Amino acid sequence: MHQKGAIQIIEWEDLDKRKFYSLGVFMTLTTRATVYPFSLIRTRLQVQRGTALYSGTWDAFCKILGAEGMVGLYRGFMVNTFTLVSGQAYITTYELARKYVSNYSPSNTVKSVIAGGSASLVAQTITVPIDIVSQQLMMQGQGEHLTRFKVKPKMAIAASKHNFTFGQTKDIMTQILAADGFRGFYRGYVASLLTYIPNSALWWPFYHFYTERLSRLAPTECPHLLLQAIAGPMAAATASTLTNPMDVVRARVQVNCKLTNPMDVVRARVQVEGRSSVIETFKQLLAEEGMWGLTKGLSARVISSLPTSVLIVVGYETLKRLSLRDDLVQNRHW
């Protein structure tokens, strides 16, 4: 019988690494495929001015599905699958950082904050160029007037016939290189770090905090995995709400949508990724839409984060249990 509140955490040294990585790729791909439509909706909501195109998450879902079909909800998904690399980099960095920090601090909160932030830093360095391209593809269709980069008409026709095509991807990448050079693939990198590092650093400690609290309230015989599956969405909703303003800025900087003021267009093209573009985008957003603009896409983000968190928690905790070293399998209570 386990002690209330004492849910065992499987650490890096407890894992069979071959099982961990082979099963991890499948888990990550399944999760991304499930929540991708909400990511697309969130991006379109955040980039639009006011409610010019969609009035909310449900309205966006219905309009995209009606006008573009299921293909519209998965625009850019094939490119986005390359983030599987960053997913594996994330979990590796997280586990190794926890192990390293444990040499200096026994606090699970400290380990979670540092490891979560470090993992996000590594992952975003890999992910941002992929996000730049996939987000531009997300904006094609009903949202193409909001972005500088558009696929050629022939490419669009081909895409409608054959679902997904890398011809569109090549077209977008060529336009980004021509307009901004290689640095165009890291547009919004600072904004991404300011969004996802805090989000990751907050999610893990909140996740463990909620798990421990639920464990103390639940009956002793309650499965740990069930408690963790509940704690995951709670942590995601908390972290998403706190970091959404920066996520709106990140989307605007990366997509670099059309601006009403010609001087803003010049400034956006001249500015490189970095502090100035983040601050200017933030100021512009506040000037045009006020504080309310900082909540754009929050419902879509929370909605997508809830099932994502359940899948991640159940998948990740199950993955770690299936990847336990053989000599530890019989000694753990789940």
XYZ file of C-alpha atoms in Angstrom:
334
model
C 0.000 0.000 0.000
C 1.458 3.353 -1.049
C 1.593 6.472 1.019
C -0.838 9.229 0.094
C 0.722 12.045 -1.894
C 3.856 10.008 -2.631
C 3.504 9.234 -6.325
C 6.740 7.760 -7.596
C 8.416 9.608 -10.458
C 10.262 7.464 -12.965
C 13.644 9.086 -13.486
C 16.109 8.832 -16.377
C 18.235 6.141 -14.786
C 15.160 3.894 -14.386
C 14.524 3.657 -18.136
C 15.450 1.194 -20.864
C 16.452 3.802 -23.465
C 15.799 1.627 -26.538
C 12.175 1.075 -25.556
C 11.842 4.706 -24.516
C 12.798 6.185 -27.899
C 11.096 3.654 -30.168
C 7.748 3.981 -28.382
C 8.184 7.738 -27.896
C 8.107 8.554 -31.628
C 4.743 6.816 -32.055
C 3.292 8.574 -29.025
C 4.418 12.023 -30.203
C 3.071 11.567 -33.740
C -0.320 10.371 -32.466
C -0.619 13.352 -30.130
C 0.265 15.906 -32.806
C -2.177 14.426 -35.320
C -4.992 14.584 -32.785
C -4.622 18.222 -31.764
C -3.274 19.765 -34.990
C -6.647 21.221 -36.150
C -6.893 23.236 -32.929
C -3.368 24.560 -33.457
C -4.362 25.715 -36.948
C -7.525 27.385 -35.641
C -5.594 29.077 -32.847
C -3.063 30.500 -35.313
C -5.738 31.917 -37.611
C -7.623 33.466 -34.688
C -4.484 35.093 -33.310
C -3.342 36.560 -36.609
C -6.667 38.051 -37.772
C -7.538 41.651 -36.933
C -10.468 41.730 -34.506
C -13.146 39.289 -35.689
C -12.785 40.056 -39.394
C -12.735 36.410 -40.420
C -13.827 34.292 -37.454
C -15.821 35.226 -34.370
C -14.408 32.442 -32.228
C -13.095 28.881 -32.044
C -16.328 27.109 -33.012
C -17.059 29.614 -35.797
C -13.554 29.084 -37.195
C -13.908 25.310 -37.036
C -17.235 25.351 -38.911
C -16.103 27.839 -41.559
C -12.808 26.061 -42.270
C -14.480 22.655 -42.388
C -17.278 23.967 -44.640
C -15.056 25.923 -47.054
C -11.873 23.833 -47.074
C -12.892 20.421 -45.750
C -10.720 18.231 -43.538
C -7.741 19.154 -45.711
C -8.117 22.735 -44.498
C -7.833 21.662 -40.864
C -4.584 19.817 -41.622
C -2.814 22.385 -43.795
C 0.922 22.206 -43.081
C 0.642 18.993 -41.054
C 3.150 17.030 -43.153
C 5.767 19.718 -42.551
C 4.846 19.859 -38.881
C 5.638 16.146 -38.462
C 9.331 17.095 -38.636
C 8.878 18.454 -35.131
C 9.095 14.809 -34.027
C 12.824 15.500 -33.840
C 12.282 18.378 -31.440
C 9.869 16.225 -29.430
C 12.545 13.629 -28.821
C 15.062 16.393 -28.048
C 12.594 17.842 -25.542
C 12.030 14.675 -23.515
C 15.728 13.807 -23.570
C 16.738 17.266 -22.347
C 13.998 17.236 -19.704
C 15.032 13.898 -18.238
C 18.768 14.633 -18.353
C 18.281 18.083 -16.810
C 16.228 16.589 -13.964
C 19.022 14.122 -13.324
C 21.666 16.875 -13.339
C 19.718 19.267 -11.098
C 19.028 16.457 -8.601
C 22.746 16.556 -7.762
C 22.269 20.061 -6.362
C 18.644 20.173 -5.195
C 16.268 17.437 -4.021
C 13.250 19.696 -4.609
C 10.963 18.307 -7.302
C 9.668 21.811 -8.043
C 13.175 23.134 -8.714
C 13.981 20.151 -10.903
C 10.730 20.559 -12.840
C 11.137 24.304 -13.453
C 14.751 24.111 -14.623
C 14.314 20.918 -16.644
C 11.083 22.151 -18.254
C 12.610 25.471 -19.269
C 15.822 23.868 -20.565
C 13.901 21.291 -22.585
C 11.805 24.011 -24.201
C 14.895 26.054 -25.111
C 16.425 23.107 -26.973
C 13.150 22.084 -28.601
C 12.233 25.590 -29.804
C 15.625 26.051 -31.452
C 14.733 23.059 -33.625
C 11.007 23.775 -33.913
C 10.851 27.481 -34.889
C 11.966 27.052 -38.553
C 9.452 24.216 -38.944
C 6.743 26.323 -37.296
C 7.476 29.258 -39.586
C 6.775 27.152 -42.669
C 3.857 25.178 -41.232
C 2.169 28.353 -39.951
C 2.439 29.955 -43.380
C 0.779 26.847 -44.809
C -1.900 27.035 -42.083
C -2.803 30.519 -43.305
C -3.427 29.432 -46.893
C -7.059 29.142 -47.930
C -9.369 31.530 -46.061
C -6.497 33.135 -44.170
C -4.066 33.696 -47.046
C -4.830 37.437 -47.240
C -3.358 37.781 -43.724
C 0.135 36.702 -44.684
C 2.839 37.902 -47.063
C 3.581 34.453 -48.436
C 1.104 32.633 -50.667
C 1.360 29.429 -52.649
C 1.154 29.765 -56.413
C -2.304 29.124 -57.911
C -1.122 25.908 -59.550
C 0.160 24.694 -56.208
C -3.153 25.460 -54.542
C -5.036 23.530 -57.215
C -2.684 20.588 -56.841
C -3.125 20.646 -53.078
C -6.896 20.491 -53.366
C -6.629 17.408 -55.542
C -3.926 15.538 -53.702
C -4.500 16.589 -50.086
C -0.930 17.360 -49.072
C 2.001 18.325 -51.259
C 5.571 19.316 -50.566
C 5.396 21.563 -53.634
C 3.589 24.135 -51.478
C 6.293 23.825 -48.847
C 9.054 24.477 -51.373
C 7.152 27.481 -52.702
C 6.754 29.005 -49.218
C 10.384 28.329 -48.269
C 11.604 29.974 -51.478
C 9.538 33.086 -50.752
C 10.804 33.291 -47.153
C 14.426 33.032 -48.317
C 13.894 35.667 -51.004
C 12.198 38.105 -48.627
C 14.174 37.680 -45.409
C 17.090 35.319 -46.052
C 17.905 32.513 -43.636
C 16.975 34.660 -40.629
C 13.403 34.575 -41.923
C 13.187 31.005 -40.662
C 13.883 32.279 -37.145
C 11.408 35.156 -37.212
C 9.784 35.276 -33.786
C 12.434 33.045 -32.196
C 12.698 35.304 -29.140
C 8.899 35.489 -28.917
C 8.745 31.681 -29.075
C 11.263 31.369 -26.267
C 9.360 33.942 -24.190
C 6.174 31.915 -24.763
C 7.229 28.296 -24.501
C 10.025 28.375 -21.937
C 7.719 29.858 -19.260
C 4.890 27.563 -20.411
C 7.065 24.476 -20.069
C 8.684 25.691 -16.853
C 5.201 26.262 -15.377
C 3.502 23.131 -16.701
C 5.745 20.576 -15.033
C 5.687 21.963 -11.470
C 1.928 22.605 -11.701
C 1.495 19.074 -13.015
C 3.345 17.551 -10.060
C 1.618 19.950 -7.657
C -1.883 19.006 -8.834
C -0.955 15.310 -8.925
C 0.205 15.356 -5.318
C -2.878 17.269 -4.160
C -5.226 14.893 -5.986
C -3.387 11.912 -4.530
C -3.978 13.195 -1.012
C -7.696 13.634 -1.697
C -8.268 10.375 -3.596
C -8.748 6.913 -2.063
C -5.534 4.999 -1.505
C -6.414 2.392 -4.115
C -7.043 5.007 -6.851
C -4.726 4.395 -9.864
C -1.928 6.914 -10.117
C -2.374 7.160 -13.889
C -5.944 8.412 -13.473
C -4.829 11.144 -11.084
C -2.027 12.148 -13.444
C -4.458 12.254 -16.386
C -6.590 14.749 -14.433
C -3.627 16.804 -13.234
C -2.225 17.236 -16.766
C -5.138 19.296 -18.165
C -5.287 21.336 -14.951
C -1.627 22.235 -15.333
C -2.081 22.955 -19.042
C -5.012 25.313 -18.476
C -3.045 27.189 -15.811
C 0.121 27.514 -17.894
C -1.771 28.379 -21.115
C -3.731 31.169 -19.445
C -0.602 32.719 -17.954
C 1.426 32.601 -21.189
C -1.243 33.302 -23.852
C -0.414 37.027 -24.313
C 3.093 36.139 -25.445
C 1.729 33.389 -27.686
C -0.411 35.937 -29.557
C 2.652 38.117 -30.117
C 4.668 35.083 -31.264
C 2.073 34.137 -33.897
C 1.898 37.683 -35.240
C 5.670 38.044 -35.475
C 6.131 34.685 -37.212
C 3.288 34.975 -39.704
C 4.087 38.664 -40.316
C 0.577 39.406 -41.536
C -0.366 42.425 -43.637
C -0.508 45.667 -41.712
C -2.744 48.670 -42.350
C 0.008 51.259 -41.982
C 2.542 51.220 -44.885
C 5.304 52.230 -42.489
C 4.502 49.159 -40.400
C 5.121 47.023 -43.488
C 8.507 48.646 -44.017
C 9.383 48.256 -40.347
C 8.308 44.604 -40.287
C 10.503 43.811 -43.288
C 13.493 45.701 -41.959
C 13.311 44.356 -38.440
C 15.071 41.118 -37.751
C 13.907 38.565 -35.241
C 14.641 39.742 -31.747
C 13.661 42.056 -28.939
C 12.620 45.019 -31.086
C 10.188 43.036 -33.257
C 8.584 41.479 -30.189
C 8.130 44.850 -28.460
C 6.818 46.583 -31.587
C 4.357 43.783 -32.278
C 3.201 43.887 -28.659
C 2.681 47.670 -28.802
C 0.829 47.440 -32.105
C -1.457 44.725 -30.767
C -2.331 46.798 -27.690
C -2.889 49.935 -29.792
C -5.213 48.178 -32.256
C -7.168 45.831 -30.007
C -6.368 46.717 -26.394
C -5.851 44.208 -23.608
C -8.597 42.018 -25.080
C -6.277 41.284 -28.006
C -3.939 39.445 -25.650
C -6.623 36.816 -25.031
C -7.111 35.981 -28.713
C -6.998 32.262 -29.356
C -7.006 31.466 -25.642
C -10.080 29.248 -25.817
C -8.631 27.346 -28.790
C -5.333 27.062 -26.962
C -6.933 25.758 -23.780
C -9.224 23.425 -25.723
C -6.266 22.006 -27.635
C -4.112 21.837 -24.507
C -6.631 19.776 -22.518
C -6.761 16.679 -24.747
C -3.099 17.205 -25.561
C -2.237 17.090 -21.879
C -4.334 13.986 -21.293
C -2.655 12.273 -24.245
C 0.801 13.468 -23.226
C 0.389 12.481 -19.585
C -1.220 9.105 -20.219
C 1.117 8.439 -23.135
C 4.273 9.698 -21.465
C 3.674 8.050 -18.101
C 2.674 4.802 -19.851
C 5.711 5.113 -22.088
C 7.986 5.434 -19.076
C 6.342 2.475 -17.366
C 6.672 0.323 -20.479
C 10.292 1.474 -20.738
C 11.228 0.592 -17.164
C 14.286 -1.536 -16.713
C 13.301 -5.176 -16.225
C 14.689 -5.299 -12.693
C 12.363 -2.459 -11.578
C 9.045 -3.586 -13.065
C 7.922 -5.613 -10.051
C 8.997 -3.008 -7.504
C 6.731 -0.157 -8.590
C 3.114 0.548 -7.653
C 1.034 2.340 -10.260
